[in-house]
Amino acid sequence: TFADGAVGLTATAILGSNRTREVSAVRSEIARQACREGYSLSEIASHLGINLSSVSRALAKSQIKQGKQ
């Protein structure tokens, strides 16, 4: 999982108030996977400790990137 240090980040960093590019990228990937698994945006936001709008933006950005590839 992402939280076990596989990408060099701890669960505390991912779920905390850290706003580095690395942490944001991991949160975005977690949000994408959770969305694919059927979790609501509010559930994802709550579990990641971020705003609903942040989840929405992350998912929108991932769709834009997928469309460009």
PDB file of N, CA and C in Angstrom:
ATOM      1  N   THR A   1       0.838  -1.200   0.000  1.00  0.00           N
ATOM      2  CA  THR A   1       0.000   0.000   0.000  1.00  0.00           C
ATOM      3  C   THR A   1       0.869   1.245   0.000  1.00  0.00           C
ATOM      4  N   PHE A   2       0.254   2.374  -0.229  1.00  0.00           N
ATOM      5  CA  PHE A   2       0.997   3.630  -0.233  1.00  0.00           C
ATOM      6  C   PHE A   2       1.463   3.995   1.160  1.00  0.00           C
ATOM      7  N   ALA A   3       0.673   3.654   2.144  1.00  0.00           N
ATOM      8  CA  ALA A   3       0.952   4.092   3.507  1.00  0.00           C
ATOM      9  C   ALA A   3       2.025   3.267   4.202  1.00  0.00           C
ATOM     10  N   ASP A   4       2.474   2.184   3.602  1.00  0.00           N
ATOM     11  CA  ASP A   4       3.470   1.361   4.285  1.00  0.00           C
ATOM     12  C   ASP A   4       4.905   1.735   3.941  1.00  0.00           C
ATOM     13  N   GLY A   5       5.085   2.850   3.255  1.00  0.00           N
ATOM     14  CA  GLY A   5       6.417   3.298   2.938  1.00  0.00           C
ATOM     15  C   GLY A   5       6.900   2.858   1.566  1.00  0.00           C
ATOM     16  N   ALA A   6       6.031   2.201   0.780  1.00  0.00           N
ATOM     17  CA  ALA A   6       6.424   1.707  -0.544  1.00  0.00           C
ATOM     18  C   ALA A   6       6.871   2.843  -1.454  1.00  0.00           C
ATOM     19  N   VAL A   7       6.358   4.032  -1.227  1.00  0.00           N
ATOM     20  CA  VAL A   7       6.763   5.190  -2.017  1.00  0.00           C
ATOM     21  C   VAL A   7       7.571   6.164  -1.172  1.00  0.00           C
ATOM     22  N   GLY A   8       8.031   5.689  -0.038  1.00  0.00           N
ATOM     23  CA  GLY A   8       8.875   6.511   0.815  1.00  0.00           C
ATOM     24  C   GLY A   8       8.112   7.473   1.706  1.00  0.00           C
ATOM     25  N   LEU A   9       6.818   7.280   1.843  1.00  0.00           N
ATOM     26  CA  LEU A   9       6.005   8.150   2.689  1.00  0.00           C
ATOM     27  C   LEU A   9       5.313   7.327   3.760  1.00  0.00           C
ATOM     28  N   THR A  10       5.130   7.924   4.904  1.00  0.00           N
ATOM     29  CA  THR A  10       4.435   7.240   5.989  1.00  0.00           C
ATOM     30  C   THR A  10       2.950   7.604   5.955  1.00  0.00           C
ATOM     31  N   ALA A  11       2.159   6.809   6.629  1.00  0.00           N
ATOM     32  CA  ALA A  11       0.726   7.099   6.733  1.00  0.00           C
ATOM     33  C   ALA A  11       0.517   8.455   7.388  1.00  0.00           C
ATOM     34  N   THR A  12       1.345   8.784   8.350  1.00  0.00           N
ATOM     35  CA  THR A  12       1.227  10.069   9.032  1.00  0.00           C
ATOM     36  C   THR A  12       1.416  11.222   8.054  1.00  0.00           C
ATOM     37  N   ALA A  13       2.366  11.096   7.154  1.00  0.00           N
ATOM     38  CA  ALA A  13       2.608  12.151   6.162  1.00  0.00           C
ATOM     39  C   ALA A  13       1.437  12.264   5.198  1.00  0.00           C
ATOM     40  N   ILE A  14       0.925  11.132   4.761  1.00  0.00           N
ATOM     41  CA  ILE A  14      -0.173  11.134   3.789  1.00  0.00           C
ATOM     42  C   ILE A  14      -1.455  11.671   4.414  1.00  0.00           C
ATOM     43  N   LEU A  15      -1.726  11.292   5.638  1.00  0.00           N
ATOM     44  CA  LEU A  15      -2.977  11.674   6.282  1.00  0.00           C
ATOM     45  C   LEU A  15      -2.869  12.963   7.077  1.00  0.00           C
ATOM     46  N   GLY A  16      -1.683  13.515   7.179  1.00  0.00           N
ATOM     47  CA  GLY A  16      -1.480  14.744   7.939  1.00  0.00           C
ATOM     48  C   GLY A  16      -1.691  15.980   7.088  1.00  0.00           C
ATOM     49  N   SER A  17      -1.196  17.083   7.564  1.00  0.00           N
ATOM     50  CA  SER A  17      -1.406  18.364   6.874  1.00  0.00           C
ATOM     51  C   SER A  17      -0.300  18.668   5.869  1.00  0.00           C
ATOM     52  N   ASN A  18       0.556  17.701   5.608  1.00  0.00           N
ATOM     53  CA  ASN A  18       1.658  17.863   4.668  1.00  0.00           C
ATOM     54  C   ASN A  18       1.117  18.184   3.278  1.00  0.00           C
ATOM     55  N   ARG A  19       1.696  19.196   2.608  1.00  0.00           N
ATOM     56  CA  ARG A  19       1.193  19.617   1.305  1.00  0.00           C
ATOM     57  C   ARG A  19       2.272  19.563   0.226  1.00  0.00           C
ATOM     58  N   THR A  20       3.267  18.708   0.411  1.00  0.00           N
ATOM     59  CA  THR A  20       4.324  18.607  -0.598  1.00  0.00           C
ATOM     60  C   THR A  20       3.778  17.956  -1.866  1.00  0.00           C
ATOM     61  N   ARG A  21       4.507  18.144  -2.940  1.00  0.00           N
ATOM     62  CA  ARG A  21       4.103  17.583  -4.230  1.00  0.00           C
ATOM     63  C   ARG A  21       3.993  16.065  -4.164  1.00  0.00           C
ATOM     64  N   GLU A  22       4.953  15.433  -3.476  1.00  0.00           N
ATOM     65  CA  GLU A  22       4.936  13.968  -3.337  1.00  0.00           C
ATOM     66  C   GLU A  22       3.681  13.489  -2.637  1.00  0.00           C
ATOM     67  N   VAL A  23       3.359  14.117  -1.525  1.00  0.00           N
ATOM     68  CA  VAL A  23       2.189  13.725  -0.743  1.00  0.00           C
ATOM     69  C   VAL A  23       0.917  13.963  -1.555  1.00  0.00           C
ATOM     70  N   SER A  24       0.832  15.085  -2.240  1.00  0.00           N
ATOM     71  CA  SER A  24      -0.345  15.376  -3.056  1.00  0.00           C
ATOM     72  C   SER A  24      -0.526  14.342  -4.158  1.00  0.00           C
ATOM     73  N   ALA A  25       0.577  13.921  -4.764  1.00  0.00           N
ATOM     74  CA  ALA A  25       0.504  12.914  -5.828  1.00  0.00           C
ATOM     75  C   ALA A  25      -0.007  11.577  -5.290  1.00  0.00           C
ATOM     76  N   VAL A  26       0.464  11.203  -4.115  1.00  0.00           N
ATOM     77  CA  VAL A  26       0.013   9.944  -3.511  1.00  0.00           C
ATOM     78  C   VAL A  26      -1.457  10.045  -3.118  1.00  0.00           C
ATOM     79  N   ARG A  27      -1.850  11.160  -2.532  1.00  0.00           N
ATOM     80  CA  ARG A  27      -3.261  11.345  -2.185  1.00  0.00           C
ATOM     81  C   ARG A  27      -4.141  11.275  -3.434  1.00  0.00           C
ATOM     82  N   SER A  28      -3.689  11.867  -4.513  1.00  0.00           N
ATOM     83  CA  SER A  28      -4.456  11.838  -5.762  1.00  0.00           C
ATOM     84  C   SER A  28      -4.628  10.410  -6.265  1.00  0.00           C
ATOM     85  N   GLU A  29      -3.565   9.642  -6.204  1.00  0.00           N
ATOM     86  CA  GLU A  29      -3.650   8.245  -6.648  1.00  0.00           C
ATOM     87  C   GLU A  29      -4.579   7.439  -5.750  1.00  0.00           C
ATOM     88  N   ILE A  30      -4.504   7.666  -4.458  1.00  0.00           N
ATOM     89  CA  ILE A  30      -5.411   6.988  -3.522  1.00  0.00           C
ATOM     90  C   ILE A  30      -6.851   7.369  -3.847  1.00  0.00           C
ATOM     91  N   ALA A  31      -7.095   8.646  -4.105  1.00  0.00           N
ATOM     92  CA  ALA A  31      -8.442   9.112  -4.433  1.00  0.00           C
ATOM     93  C   ALA A  31      -8.952   8.453  -5.712  1.00  0.00           C
ATOM     94  N   ARG A  32      -8.100   8.354  -6.737  1.00  0.00           N
ATOM     95  CA  ARG A  32      -8.505   7.713  -7.997  1.00  0.00           C
ATOM     96  C   ARG A  32      -8.884   6.255  -7.771  1.00  0.00           C
ATOM     97  N   GLN A  33      -8.059   5.551  -7.014  1.00  0.00           N
ATOM     98  CA  GLN A  33      -8.340   4.144  -6.754  1.00  0.00           C
ATOM     99  C   GLN A  33      -9.608   3.970  -5.926  1.00  0.00           C
ATOM    100  N   ALA A  34      -9.778   4.808  -4.923  1.00  0.00           N
ATOM    101  CA  ALA A  34     -10.965   4.717  -4.074  1.00  0.00           C
ATOM    102  C   ALA A  34     -12.230   5.023  -4.879  1.00  0.00           C
ATOM    103  N   CYS A  35     -12.141   5.985  -5.773  1.00  0.00           N
ATOM    104  CA  CYS A  35     -13.283   6.330  -6.620  1.00  0.00           C
ATOM    105  C   CYS A  35     -13.649   5.147  -7.516  1.00  0.00           C
ATOM    106  N   ARG A  36     -12.644   4.501  -8.095  1.00  0.00           N
ATOM    107  CA  ARG A  36     -12.885   3.316  -8.935  1.00  0.00           C
ATOM    108  C   ARG A  36     -13.542   2.194  -8.142  1.00  0.00           C
ATOM    109  N   GLU A  37     -13.240   2.138  -6.850  1.00  0.00           N
ATOM    110  CA  GLU A  37     -13.801   1.090  -5.995  1.00  0.00           C
ATOM    111  C   GLU A  37     -15.192   1.447  -5.469  1.00  0.00           C
ATOM    112  N   GLY A  38     -15.674   2.635  -5.813  1.00  0.00           N
ATOM    113  CA  GLY A  38     -17.043   2.994  -5.465  1.00  0.00           C
ATOM    114  C   GLY A  38     -17.226   3.882  -4.251  1.00  0.00           C
ATOM    115  N   TYR A  39     -16.149   4.375  -3.671  1.00  0.00           N
ATOM    116  CA  TYR A  39     -16.277   5.279  -2.535  1.00  0.00           C
ATOM    117  C   TYR A  39     -16.747   6.651  -3.019  1.00  0.00           C
ATOM    118  N   SER A  40     -17.529   7.319  -2.201  1.00  0.00           N
ATOM    119  CA  SER A  40     -17.995   8.661  -2.553  1.00  0.00           C
ATOM    120  C   SER A  40     -16.869   9.663  -2.321  1.00  0.00           C
ATOM    121  N   LEU A  41     -17.002  10.816  -2.956  1.00  0.00           N
ATOM    122  CA  LEU A  41     -15.990  11.859  -2.779  1.00  0.00           C
ATOM    123  C   LEU A  41     -15.890  12.288  -1.325  1.00  0.00           C
ATOM    124  N   SER A  42     -17.024  12.366  -0.650  1.00  0.00           N
ATOM    125  CA  SER A  42     -16.986  12.785   0.756  1.00  0.00           C
ATOM    126  C   SER A  42     -16.309  11.732   1.633  1.00  0.00           C
ATOM    127  N   GLU A  43     -16.507  10.449   1.320  1.00  0.00           N
ATOM    128  CA  GLU A  43     -15.827   9.398   2.077  1.00  0.00           C
ATOM    129  C   GLU A  43     -14.314   9.477   1.866  1.00  0.00           C
ATOM    130  N   ILE A  44     -13.915   9.674   0.617  1.00  0.00           N
ATOM    131  CA  ILE A  44     -12.493   9.767   0.294  1.00  0.00           C
ATOM    132  C   ILE A  44     -11.866  10.953   1.016  1.00  0.00           C
ATOM    133  N   ALA A  45     -12.528  12.109   0.934  1.00  0.00           N
ATOM    134  CA  ALA A  45     -12.018  13.315   1.585  1.00  0.00           C
ATOM    135  C   ALA A  45     -11.874  13.105   3.092  1.00  0.00           C
ATOM    136  N   SER A  46     -12.872  12.502   3.679  1.00  0.00           N
ATOM    137  CA  SER A  46     -12.854  12.265   5.119  1.00  0.00           C
ATOM    138  C   SER A  46     -11.696  11.361   5.525  1.00  0.00           C
ATOM    139  N   HIS A  47     -11.490  10.287   4.798  1.00  0.00           N
ATOM    140  CA  HIS A  47     -10.422   9.346   5.135  1.00  0.00           C
ATOM    141  C   HIS A  47      -9.033   9.924   4.900  1.00  0.00           C
ATOM    142  N   LEU A  48      -8.908  10.782   3.896  1.00  0.00           N
ATOM    143  CA  LEU A  48      -7.601  11.380   3.614  1.00  0.00           C
ATOM    144  C   LEU A  48      -7.354  12.648   4.422  1.00  0.00           C
ATOM    145  N   GLY A  49      -8.391  13.159   5.066  1.00  0.00           N
ATOM    146  CA  GLY A  49      -8.228  14.376   5.852  1.00  0.00           C
ATOM    147  C   GLY A  49      -8.064  15.622   5.003  1.00  0.00           C
ATOM    148  N   ILE A  50      -8.709  15.631   3.823  1.00  0.00           N
ATOM    149  CA  ILE A  50      -8.636  16.783   2.927  1.00  0.00           C
ATOM    150  C   ILE A  50     -10.042  17.225   2.566  1.00  0.00           C
ATOM    151  N   ASN A  51     -10.152  18.383   1.951  1.00  0.00           N
ATOM    152  CA  ASN A  51     -11.457  18.915   1.565  1.00  0.00           C
ATOM    153  C   ASN A  51     -12.038  18.147   0.389  1.00  0.00           C
ATOM    154  N   LEU A  52     -13.339  18.130   0.322  1.00  0.00           N
ATOM    155  CA  LEU A  52     -14.047  17.507  -0.794  1.00  0.00           C
ATOM    156  C   LEU A  52     -13.608  18.123  -2.118  1.00  0.00           C
ATOM    157  N   SER A  53     -13.414  19.437  -2.138  1.00  0.00           N
ATOM    158  CA  SER A  53     -12.996  20.106  -3.366  1.00  0.00           C
ATOM    159  C   SER A  53     -11.605  19.650  -3.804  1.00  0.00           C
ATOM    160  N   SER A  54     -10.747  19.315  -2.868  1.00  0.00           N
ATOM    161  CA  SER A  54      -9.414  18.813  -3.213  1.00  0.00           C
ATOM    162  C   SER A  54      -9.497  17.461  -3.908  1.00  0.00           C
ATOM    163  N   VAL A  55     -10.396  16.618  -3.431  1.00  0.00           N
ATOM    164  CA  VAL A  55     -10.600  15.314  -4.070  1.00  0.00           C
ATOM    165  C   VAL A  55     -11.152  15.516  -5.479  1.00  0.00           C
ATOM    166  N   SER A  56     -12.135  16.375  -5.589  1.00  0.00           N
ATOM    167  CA  SER A  56     -12.747  16.649  -6.884  1.00  0.00           C
ATOM    168  C   SER A  56     -11.717  17.173  -7.888  1.00  0.00           C
ATOM    169  N   ARG A  57     -10.894  18.102  -7.451  1.00  0.00           N
ATOM    170  CA  ARG A  57      -9.841  18.657  -8.323  1.00  0.00           C
ATOM    171  C   ARG A  57      -8.840  17.584  -8.748  1.00  0.00           C
ATOM    172  N   ALA A  58      -8.445  16.750  -7.811  1.00  0.00           N
ATOM    173  CA  ALA A  58      -7.474  15.691  -8.112  1.00  0.00           C
ATOM    174  C   ALA A  58      -8.032  14.735  -9.161  1.00  0.00           C
ATOM    175  N   LEU A  59      -9.300  14.383  -9.019  1.00  0.00           N
ATOM    176  CA  LEU A  59      -9.910  13.473  -9.987  1.00  0.00           C
ATOM    177  C   LEU A  59     -10.074  14.139 -11.345  1.00  0.00           C
ATOM    178  N   ALA A  60     -10.423  15.416 -11.355  1.00  0.00           N
ATOM    179  CA  ALA A  60     -10.566  16.150 -12.620  1.00  0.00           C
ATOM    180  C   ALA A  60      -9.215  16.245 -13.329  1.00  0.00           C
ATOM    181  N   LYS A  61      -8.158  16.523 -12.577  1.00  0.00           N
ATOM    182  CA  LYS A  61      -6.815  16.608 -13.169  1.00  0.00           C
ATOM    183  C   LYS A  61      -6.393  15.267 -13.755  1.00  0.00           C
ATOM    184  N   SER A  62      -6.723  14.176 -13.069  1.00  0.00           N
ATOM    185  CA  SER A  62      -6.330  12.863 -13.572  1.00  0.00           C
ATOM    186  C   SER A  62      -7.067  12.533 -14.864  1.00  0.00           C
ATOM    187  N   GLN A  63      -8.317  12.966 -14.984  1.00  0.00           N
ATOM    188  CA  GLN A  63      -9.073  12.736 -16.216  1.00  0.00           C
ATOM    189  C   GLN A  63      -8.495  13.544 -17.358  1.00  0.00           C
ATOM    190  N   ILE A  64      -8.067  14.764 -17.081  1.00  0.00           N
ATOM    191  CA  ILE A  64      -7.454  15.615 -18.105  1.00  0.00           C
ATOM    192  C   ILE A  64      -6.157  14.972 -18.583  1.00  0.00           C
ATOM    193  N   LYS A  65      -5.334  14.498 -17.637  1.00  0.00           N
ATOM    194  CA  LYS A  65      -4.064  13.866 -18.002  1.00  0.00           C
ATOM    195  C   LYS A  65      -4.293  12.604 -18.816  1.00  0.00           C
ATOM    196  N   GLN A  66      -5.290  11.811 -18.479  1.00  0.00           N
ATOM    197  CA  GLN A  66      -5.577  10.596 -19.215  1.00  0.00           C
ATOM    198  C   GLN A  66      -6.036  10.915 -20.630  1.00  0.00           C
ATOM    199  N   GLY A  67      -6.758  11.994 -20.797  1.00  0.00           N
ATOM    200  CA  GLY A  67      -7.219  12.401 -22.113  1.00  0.00           C
ATOM    201  C   GLY A  67      -6.101  12.880 -23.016  1.00  0.00           C
ATOM    202  N   LYS A  68      -5.030  13.407 -22.417  1.00  0.00           N
ATOM    203  CA  LYS A  68      -3.899  13.912 -23.196  1.00  0.00           C
ATOM    204  C   LYS A  68      -2.934  12.828 -23.614  1.00  0.00           C
ATOM    205  N   GLN A  69      -3.002  11.673 -22.958  1.00  0.00           N
ATOM    206  CA  GLN A  69      -2.042  10.606 -23.260  1.00  0.00           C
ATOM    207  C   GLN A  69      -2.497   9.770 -24.416  1.00  0.00           C
TER     208      GLN A  69
END
